Each structure stands twice: as structure tokens, then as C-alpha cells.
PDB file of C-alpha atoms in Angstrom:
ATOM      1  CA  UNK A   1     -34.304   4.295  21.895  1.00 42.00           C
ATOM      2  CA  UNK A   2     -31.073   4.506  23.865  1.00 42.00           C
ATOM      3  CA  UNK A   3     -30.548   0.735  23.603  1.00 44.00           C
ATOM      4  CA  UNK A   4     -31.038   0.757  19.816  1.00 39.00           C
ATOM      5  CA  UNK A   5     -28.500   3.577  19.362  1.00 39.00           C
ATOM      6  CA  UNK A   6     -26.044   1.672  21.549  1.00 40.00           C
ATOM      7  CA  UNK A   7     -26.499  -1.502  19.479  1.00 41.00           C
ATOM      8  CA  UNK A   8     -25.994   0.374  16.212  1.00 37.00           C
ATOM      9  CA  UNK A   9     -22.755   1.880  17.448  1.00 54.00           C
ATOM     10  CA  UNK A  10     -21.435  -1.522  18.539  1.00 56.00           C
ATOM     11  CA  UNK A  11     -22.118  -2.972  15.076  1.00 63.00           C
ATOM     12  CA  UNK A  12     -20.812   0.042  13.180  1.00 78.00           C
ATOM     13  CA  UNK A  13     -17.961  -0.838  10.863  1.00 90.00           C
ATOM     14  CA  UNK A  14     -14.616   0.864  11.196  1.00 96.00           C
ATOM     15  CA  UNK A  15     -13.297   1.124   7.635  1.00 97.00           C
ATOM     16  CA  UNK A  16      -9.674   1.009   6.542  1.00 98.00           C
ATOM     17  CA  UNK A  17      -8.813   1.605   2.865  1.00 98.00           C
ATOM     18  CA  UNK A  18      -5.185   0.927   1.895  1.00 98.00           C
ATOM     19  CA  UNK A  19      -3.380   1.383  -1.411  1.00 98.00           C
ATOM     20  CA  UNK A  20       0.206   0.598  -2.324  1.00 97.00           C
ATOM     21  CA  UNK A  21       1.921   3.378  -4.293  1.00 96.00           C
ATOM     22  CA  UNK A  22       4.447   2.039  -6.835  1.00 94.00           C
ATOM     23  CA  UNK A  23       2.859   0.160  -9.736  1.00 93.00           C
ATOM     24  CA  UNK A  24      -0.537   0.415  -8.022  1.00 96.00           C
ATOM     25  CA  UNK A  25      -1.319   4.152  -8.028  1.00 97.00           C
ATOM     26  CA  UNK A  26       1.643   5.381 -10.085  1.00 96.00           C
ATOM     27  CA  UNK A  27       4.523   4.243 -12.206  1.00 94.00           C
ATOM     28  CA  UNK A  28       7.823   6.075 -12.128  1.00 93.00           C
ATOM     29  CA  UNK A  29      11.304   5.748 -13.487  1.00 92.00           C
ATOM     30  CA  UNK A  30      12.700   5.147  -9.986  1.00 91.00           C
ATOM     31  CA  UNK A  31      14.680   1.920 -10.011  1.00 92.00           C
ATOM     32  CA  UNK A  32      16.577  -0.288  -7.597  1.00 91.00           C
ATOM     33  CA  UNK A  33      20.281  -0.754  -8.290  1.00 94.00           C
ATOM     34  CA  UNK A  34      21.416  -4.335  -7.698  1.00 95.00           C
ATOM     35  CA  UNK A  35      25.091  -5.235  -7.316  1.00 95.00           C
ATOM     36  CA  UNK A  36      25.814  -8.931  -7.459  1.00 90.00           C
ATOM     37  CA  UNK A  37      28.662 -10.813  -5.830  1.00 88.00           C
ATOM     38  CA  UNK A  38      30.034 -11.402  -9.338  1.00 90.00           C
ATOM     39  CA  UNK A  39      30.424  -7.627  -9.775  1.00 90.00           C
ATOM     40  CA  UNK A  40      27.535  -7.269 -12.220  1.00 93.00           C
ATOM     41  CA  UNK A  41      25.302  -4.258 -11.712  1.00 95.00           C
ATOM     42  CA  UNK A  42      21.761  -4.027 -13.028  1.00 94.00           C
ATOM     43  CA  UNK A  43      18.565  -2.106 -12.316  1.00 94.00           C
ATOM     44  CA  UNK A  44      15.055  -3.280 -11.473  1.00 91.00           C
ATOM     45  CA  UNK A  45      11.748  -1.480 -11.745  1.00 87.00           C
ATOM     46  CA  UNK A  46       9.470  -1.761  -8.684  1.00 81.00           C
ATOM     47  CA  UNK A  47       7.431  -4.404 -10.529  1.00 78.00           C
ATOM     48  CA  UNK A  48      10.528  -6.419 -11.387  1.00 84.00           C
ATOM     49  CA  UNK A  49      11.842  -6.058  -7.855  1.00 82.00           C
ATOM     50  CA  UNK A  50       8.541  -7.334  -6.430  1.00 75.00           C
ATOM     51  CA  UNK A  51       9.138 -10.718  -8.087  1.00 78.00           C
ATOM     52  CA  UNK A  52      12.950 -10.778  -8.013  1.00 85.00           C
ATOM     53  CA  UNK A  53      14.525 -13.670  -6.124  1.00 85.00           C
ATOM     54  CA  UNK A  54      17.586 -12.189  -4.488  1.00 87.00           C
ATOM     55  CA  UNK A  55      20.794 -14.125  -4.846  1.00 89.00           C
ATOM     56  CA  UNK A  56      23.138 -14.585  -1.940  1.00 92.00           C
ATOM     57  CA  UNK A  57      25.451 -11.603  -1.797  1.00 91.00           C
ATOM     58  CA  UNK A  58      23.221  -9.191  -3.743  1.00 93.00           C
ATOM     59  CA  UNK A  59      23.293  -5.655  -2.404  1.00 93.00           C
ATOM     60  CA  UNK A  60      20.566  -3.151  -3.128  1.00 91.00           C
ATOM     61  CA  UNK A  61      20.680   0.614  -3.544  1.00 92.00           C
ATOM     62  CA  UNK A  62      17.259   2.209  -3.061  1.00 87.00           C
ATOM     63  CA  UNK A  63      18.440   5.834  -3.282  1.00 89.00           C
ATOM     64  CA  UNK A  64      16.266   6.577  -6.339  1.00 89.00           C
ATOM     65  CA  UNK A  65      13.244   5.872  -4.126  1.00 83.00           C
ATOM     66  CA  UNK A  66      13.924   8.904  -1.983  1.00 84.00           C
ATOM     67  CA  UNK A  67      12.226  10.905  -4.742  1.00 87.00           C
ATOM     68  CA  UNK A  68       9.800  10.266  -7.582  1.00 91.00           C
ATOM     69  CA  UNK A  69      11.335  10.189 -11.038  1.00 93.00           C
ATOM     70  CA  UNK A  70       8.844  11.097 -13.770  1.00 93.00           C
ATOM     71  CA  UNK A  71       5.744   9.659 -12.035  1.00 95.00           C
ATOM     72  CA  UNK A  72       2.626   8.848 -14.037  1.00 96.00           C
ATOM     73  CA  UNK A  73      -0.812   8.132 -12.623  1.00 97.00           C
ATOM     74  CA  UNK A  74      -2.365   4.682 -13.051  1.00 96.00           C
ATOM     75  CA  UNK A  75      -5.869   5.941 -13.659  1.00 96.00           C
ATOM     76  CA  UNK A  76      -7.707   2.646 -13.150  1.00 94.00           C
ATOM     77  CA  UNK A  77      -6.608   2.486  -9.497  1.00 95.00           C
ATOM     78  CA  UNK A  78      -6.592   6.202  -8.764  1.00 96.00           C
ATOM     79  CA  UNK A  79     -10.230   6.185  -9.910  1.00 96.00           C
ATOM     80  CA  UNK A  80     -10.979   3.666  -7.131  1.00 96.00           C
ATOM     81  CA  UNK A  81      -8.969   5.727  -4.628  1.00 97.00           C
ATOM     82  CA  UNK A  82     -10.768   8.926  -5.645  1.00 96.00           C
ATOM     83  CA  UNK A  83     -14.142   7.202  -5.200  1.00 95.00           C
ATOM     84  CA  UNK A  84     -13.200   6.346  -1.599  1.00 95.00           C
ATOM     85  CA  UNK A  85     -11.708   9.815  -1.082  1.00 94.00           C
ATOM     86  CA  UNK A  86     -14.838  11.607  -2.287  1.00 92.00           C
ATOM     87  CA  UNK A  87     -17.470   9.308  -0.790  1.00 90.00           C
ATOM     88  CA  UNK A  88     -19.482  10.091   2.292  1.00 85.00           C
ATOM     89  CA  UNK A  89     -18.954   8.268   5.507  1.00 85.00           C
ATOM     90  CA  UNK A  90     -16.066   7.733   7.823  1.00 90.00           C
ATOM     91  CA  UNK A  91     -13.025   5.720   6.796  1.00 94.00           C
ATOM     92  CA  UNK A  92      -9.254   5.802   7.153  1.00 96.00           C
ATOM     93  CA  UNK A  93      -7.680   6.190   3.725  1.00 97.00           C
ATOM     94  CA  UNK A  94      -3.985   5.333   3.535  1.00 98.00           C
ATOM     95  CA  UNK A  95      -1.147   4.859   1.085  1.00 98.00           C
ATOM     96  CA  UNK A  96       1.069   2.100   2.490  1.00 98.00           C
ATOM     97  CA  UNK A  97       4.375   2.001   0.639  1.00 96.00           C
ATOM     98  CA  UNK A  98       7.605   0.046   0.915  1.00 92.00           C
ATOM     99  CA  UNK A  99       9.473   3.288   0.232  1.00 92.00           C
ATOM    100  CA  UNK A 100      11.344   5.066   3.006  1.00 90.00           C
ATOM    101  CA  UNK A 101      10.270   8.206   4.833  1.00 92.00           C
ATOM    102  CA  UNK A 102      12.326  10.479   2.552  1.00 91.00           C
ATOM    103  CA  UNK A 103       9.849   9.752  -0.261  1.00 93.00           C
ATOM    104  CA  UNK A 104       6.810  10.835   1.752  1.00 95.00           C
ATOM    105  CA  UNK A 105       6.769  14.468   0.634  1.00 94.00           C
ATOM    106  CA  UNK A 106       7.290  13.554  -3.041  1.00 95.00           C
ATOM    107  CA  UNK A 107       4.354  11.126  -2.862  1.00 96.00           C
ATOM    108  CA  UNK A 108       2.225  13.752  -1.098  1.00 97.00           C
ATOM    109  CA  UNK A 109       3.057  16.320  -3.813  1.00 96.00           C
ATOM    110  CA  UNK A 110       2.144  13.834  -6.548  1.00 97.00           C
ATOM    111  CA  UNK A 111      -1.139  12.926  -4.858  1.00 97.00           C
ATOM    112  CA  UNK A 112      -2.027  16.600  -4.479  1.00 97.00           C
ATOM    113  CA  UNK A 113      -1.239  17.137  -8.170  1.00 97.00           C
ATOM    114  CA  UNK A 114      -3.709  14.402  -9.193  1.00 97.00           C
ATOM    115  CA  UNK A 115      -6.448  15.770  -6.933  1.00 95.00           C
ATOM    116  CA  UNK A 116      -6.008  13.812  -3.705  1.00 95.00           C
ATOM    117  CA  UNK A 117      -4.477  16.194  -1.154  1.00 94.00           C
ATOM    118  CA  UNK A 118      -4.058  15.425   2.526  1.00 91.00           C
ATOM    119  CA  UNK A 119      -3.982  11.637   2.260  1.00 96.00           C
ATOM    120  CA  UNK A 120      -2.205   9.639   4.951  1.00 97.00           C
ATOM    121  CA  UNK A 121       1.083   8.165   3.695  1.00 98.00           C
ATOM    122  CA  UNK A 122       2.765   5.401   5.680  1.00 98.00           C
ATOM    123  CA  UNK A 123       6.273   4.335   4.695  1.00 96.00           C
ATOM    124  CA  UNK A 124       7.509   0.968   5.956  1.00 95.00           C
ATOM    125  CA  UNK A 125      11.025   1.328   4.509  1.00 91.00           C
ATOM    126  CA  UNK A 126      11.138  -2.344   3.597  1.00 88.00           C
ATOM    127  CA  UNK A 127      10.183  -4.676   0.773  1.00 86.00           C
ATOM    128  CA  UNK A 128       9.358  -7.414   3.285  1.00 91.00           C
ATOM    129  CA  UNK A 129       5.632  -8.210   2.805  1.00 94.00           C
ATOM    130  CA  UNK A 130       5.321  -8.910   6.525  1.00 97.00           C
ATOM    131  CA  UNK A 131       5.892  -5.211   7.276  1.00 97.00           C
ATOM    132  CA  UNK A 132       2.703  -4.215   5.436  1.00 98.00           C
ATOM    133  CA  UNK A 133       0.751  -7.115   6.930  1.00 98.00           C
ATOM    134  CA  UNK A 134       1.981  -6.186  10.422  1.00 98.00           C
ATOM    135  CA  UNK A 135       0.867  -2.556   9.955  1.00 98.00           C
ATOM    136  CA  UNK A 136      -2.595  -3.718   8.866  1.00 98.00           C
ATOM    137  CA  UNK A 137      -2.818  -6.210  11.722  1.00 98.00           C
ATOM    138  CA  UNK A 138      -2.005  -3.430  14.173  1.00 98.00           C
ATOM    139  CA  UNK A 139      -4.945  -1.425  12.800  1.00 98.00           C
ATOM    140  CA  UNK A 140      -7.256  -4.441  13.146  1.00 98.00           C
ATOM    141  CA  UNK A 141      -6.199  -4.686  16.785  1.00 97.00           C
ATOM    142  CA  UNK A 142      -7.208  -1.001  17.077  1.00 97.00           C
ATOM    143  CA  UNK A 143     -10.732  -1.935  16.006  1.00 97.00           C
ATOM    144  CA  UNK A 144     -10.772  -1.692  12.218  1.00 97.00           C
ATOM    145  CA  UNK A 145     -13.126  -4.374  10.952  1.00 97.00           C
ATOM    146  CA  UNK A 146     -13.672  -3.534   7.267  1.00 97.00           C
ATOM    147  CA  UNK A 147     -10.451  -3.623   5.221  1.00 98.00           C
ATOM    148  CA  UNK A 148      -9.798  -2.889   1.548  1.00 98.00           C
ATOM    149  CA  UNK A 149      -6.207  -3.497   0.356  1.00 98.00           C
ATOM    150  CA  UNK A 150      -4.793  -3.022  -3.160  1.00 98.00           C
ATOM    151  CA  UNK A 151      -1.195  -3.820  -4.115  1.00 97.00           C
ATOM    152  CA  UNK A 152       0.626  -4.924  -7.283  1.00 93.00           C
ATOM    153  CA  UNK A 153       2.854  -7.393  -5.417  1.00 92.00           C
ATOM    154  CA  UNK A 154       1.586 -10.955  -5.175  1.00 92.00           C
ATOM    155  CA  UNK A 155       3.833 -11.420  -2.130  1.00 92.00           C
ATOM    156  CA  UNK A 156       2.182  -8.491  -0.336  1.00 95.00           C
ATOM    157  CA  UNK A 157      -1.301  -9.683  -1.296  1.00 97.00           C
ATOM    158  CA  UNK A 158      -0.500 -13.179   0.035  1.00 97.00           C
ATOM    159  CA  UNK A 159       0.850 -11.780   3.320  1.00 97.00           C
ATOM    160  CA  UNK A 160      -2.258  -9.665   3.860  1.00 98.00           C
ATOM    161  CA  UNK A 161      -4.569 -12.482   2.716  1.00 97.00           C
ATOM    162  CA  UNK A 162      -3.160 -14.625   5.513  1.00 97.00           C
ATOM    163  CA  UNK A 163      -4.760 -12.169   7.949  1.00 98.00           C
ATOM    164  CA  UNK A 164      -8.178 -13.209   6.622  1.00 96.00           C
ATOM    165  CA  UNK A 165      -7.831 -16.575   8.357  1.00 95.00           C
ATOM    166  CA  UNK A 166      -6.515 -14.979  11.514  1.00 96.00           C
ATOM    167  CA  UNK A 167      -9.331 -12.391  11.630  1.00 97.00           C
ATOM    168  CA  UNK A 168     -12.402 -14.023  10.045  1.00 97.00           C
ATOM    169  CA  UNK A 169     -14.812 -11.490  11.550  1.00 97.00           C
ATOM    170  CA  UNK A 170     -13.172  -8.674   9.568  1.00 98.00           C
ATOM    171  CA  UNK A 171     -14.770  -7.822   6.220  1.00 97.00           C
ATOM    172  CA  UNK A 172     -11.993  -8.128   3.605  1.00 98.00           C
ATOM    173  CA  UNK A 173     -11.524  -6.985   0.037  1.00 97.00           C
ATOM    174  CA  UNK A 174      -8.005  -7.639  -1.236  1.00 97.00           C
ATOM    175  CA  UNK A 175      -7.052  -6.786  -4.802  1.00 96.00           C
ATOM    176  CA  UNK A 176      -3.993  -7.625  -6.823  1.00 95.00           C
ATOM    177  CA  UNK A 177      -3.500  -4.457  -8.879  1.00 93.00           C
ATOM    178  CA  UNK A 178      -2.420  -5.037 -12.460  1.00 84.00           C
ATOM    179  CA  UNK A 179      -2.040  -2.045 -14.736  1.00 68.00           C
ATOM    180  CA  UNK A 180      -0.480  -3.805 -17.745  1.00 58.00           C
TER     181      UNK A 180
END
């Protein structure tokens, strides 16, 4: 009996469930201000920014991302998140966002408003897809072996998908979130 219990614990999965915030769980009117070398100024939504190819000399102002401007729930993905949130069993449930730490409380307030209080929110303060992949890889090194990841950015999905080849023994489910 003791041996069987020990074997079951060794094979027990350690679940990690990760959701991006912008354009995955919510849309908002927060935008990125881009100033080009030519003096032109324009604004990008998070979705536009995710696929924008920066030009040499572009400067970015992310100050609108310190707060949420008129956020709206993307119900298709929050339904998935709520299913994980309300299900039995042990798992780490996390929002992993490119936003900076100043946005954390606004995201937490929004999540509480839609019925998901007390969720872990990790801010990487960078649009570099490697930052999200590195955070996930760190958790795998801590023993997580069952990973669900949802993000609207193809670049982020590609960066995390690369980890599948590096960690083939991990159970993976990676979704490109599209709300439009």
C-alpha cells in the first residue's frame, strides 16, 4: 500500500494554467503611442501592436497600459478560465501579461468584477515573447508538467510552442486566442 501511494504521487501531474490578458480575456481602449523618426505619431491597439514590425527609431509610450481603459470581457475565453477556476483539483492559475506592474491592481479589480477574484497576475513589463516563454520555462523547471497556455499573439504562441520540443515529457495545450 505504501509503495502504491508513493508511485501515484510521483506520477501526479502538476498543472499550470496560463492566460494572457489583453485581447485574450479582455479588450480595452488602452493603446500604445508610437512616435516615428519622421515625426509621425500614431496609436496601436494591443492586437495591432502584437503584429507590428517596429521601424528603426520608433519610440513607444505604454503609459495607457498602467490602467485599464473601458475594459470589456471576452466571454469565450473567460468561460474557459472560469471552468479552470471553478473545477476541483489542484492547479496554478495565472494571468501572464506583457503589461507592467502598475496595471496589476486594475487587472485584479476587473477580474474580481467578472467573478474571478484572487487570481495570480504576473506582469513581465515587456512585449518580447521570450519573457513569457522564460517565465513558463522557469515553472517547468519547478516541476510543472501539465501546461495550458492561451494568448492572442502568434509570436507568444510560437515562443511557448518552442518549449514543447525542449520539454517533450510535459503535457501541452497551447491555444491561439481569437475573439474576432
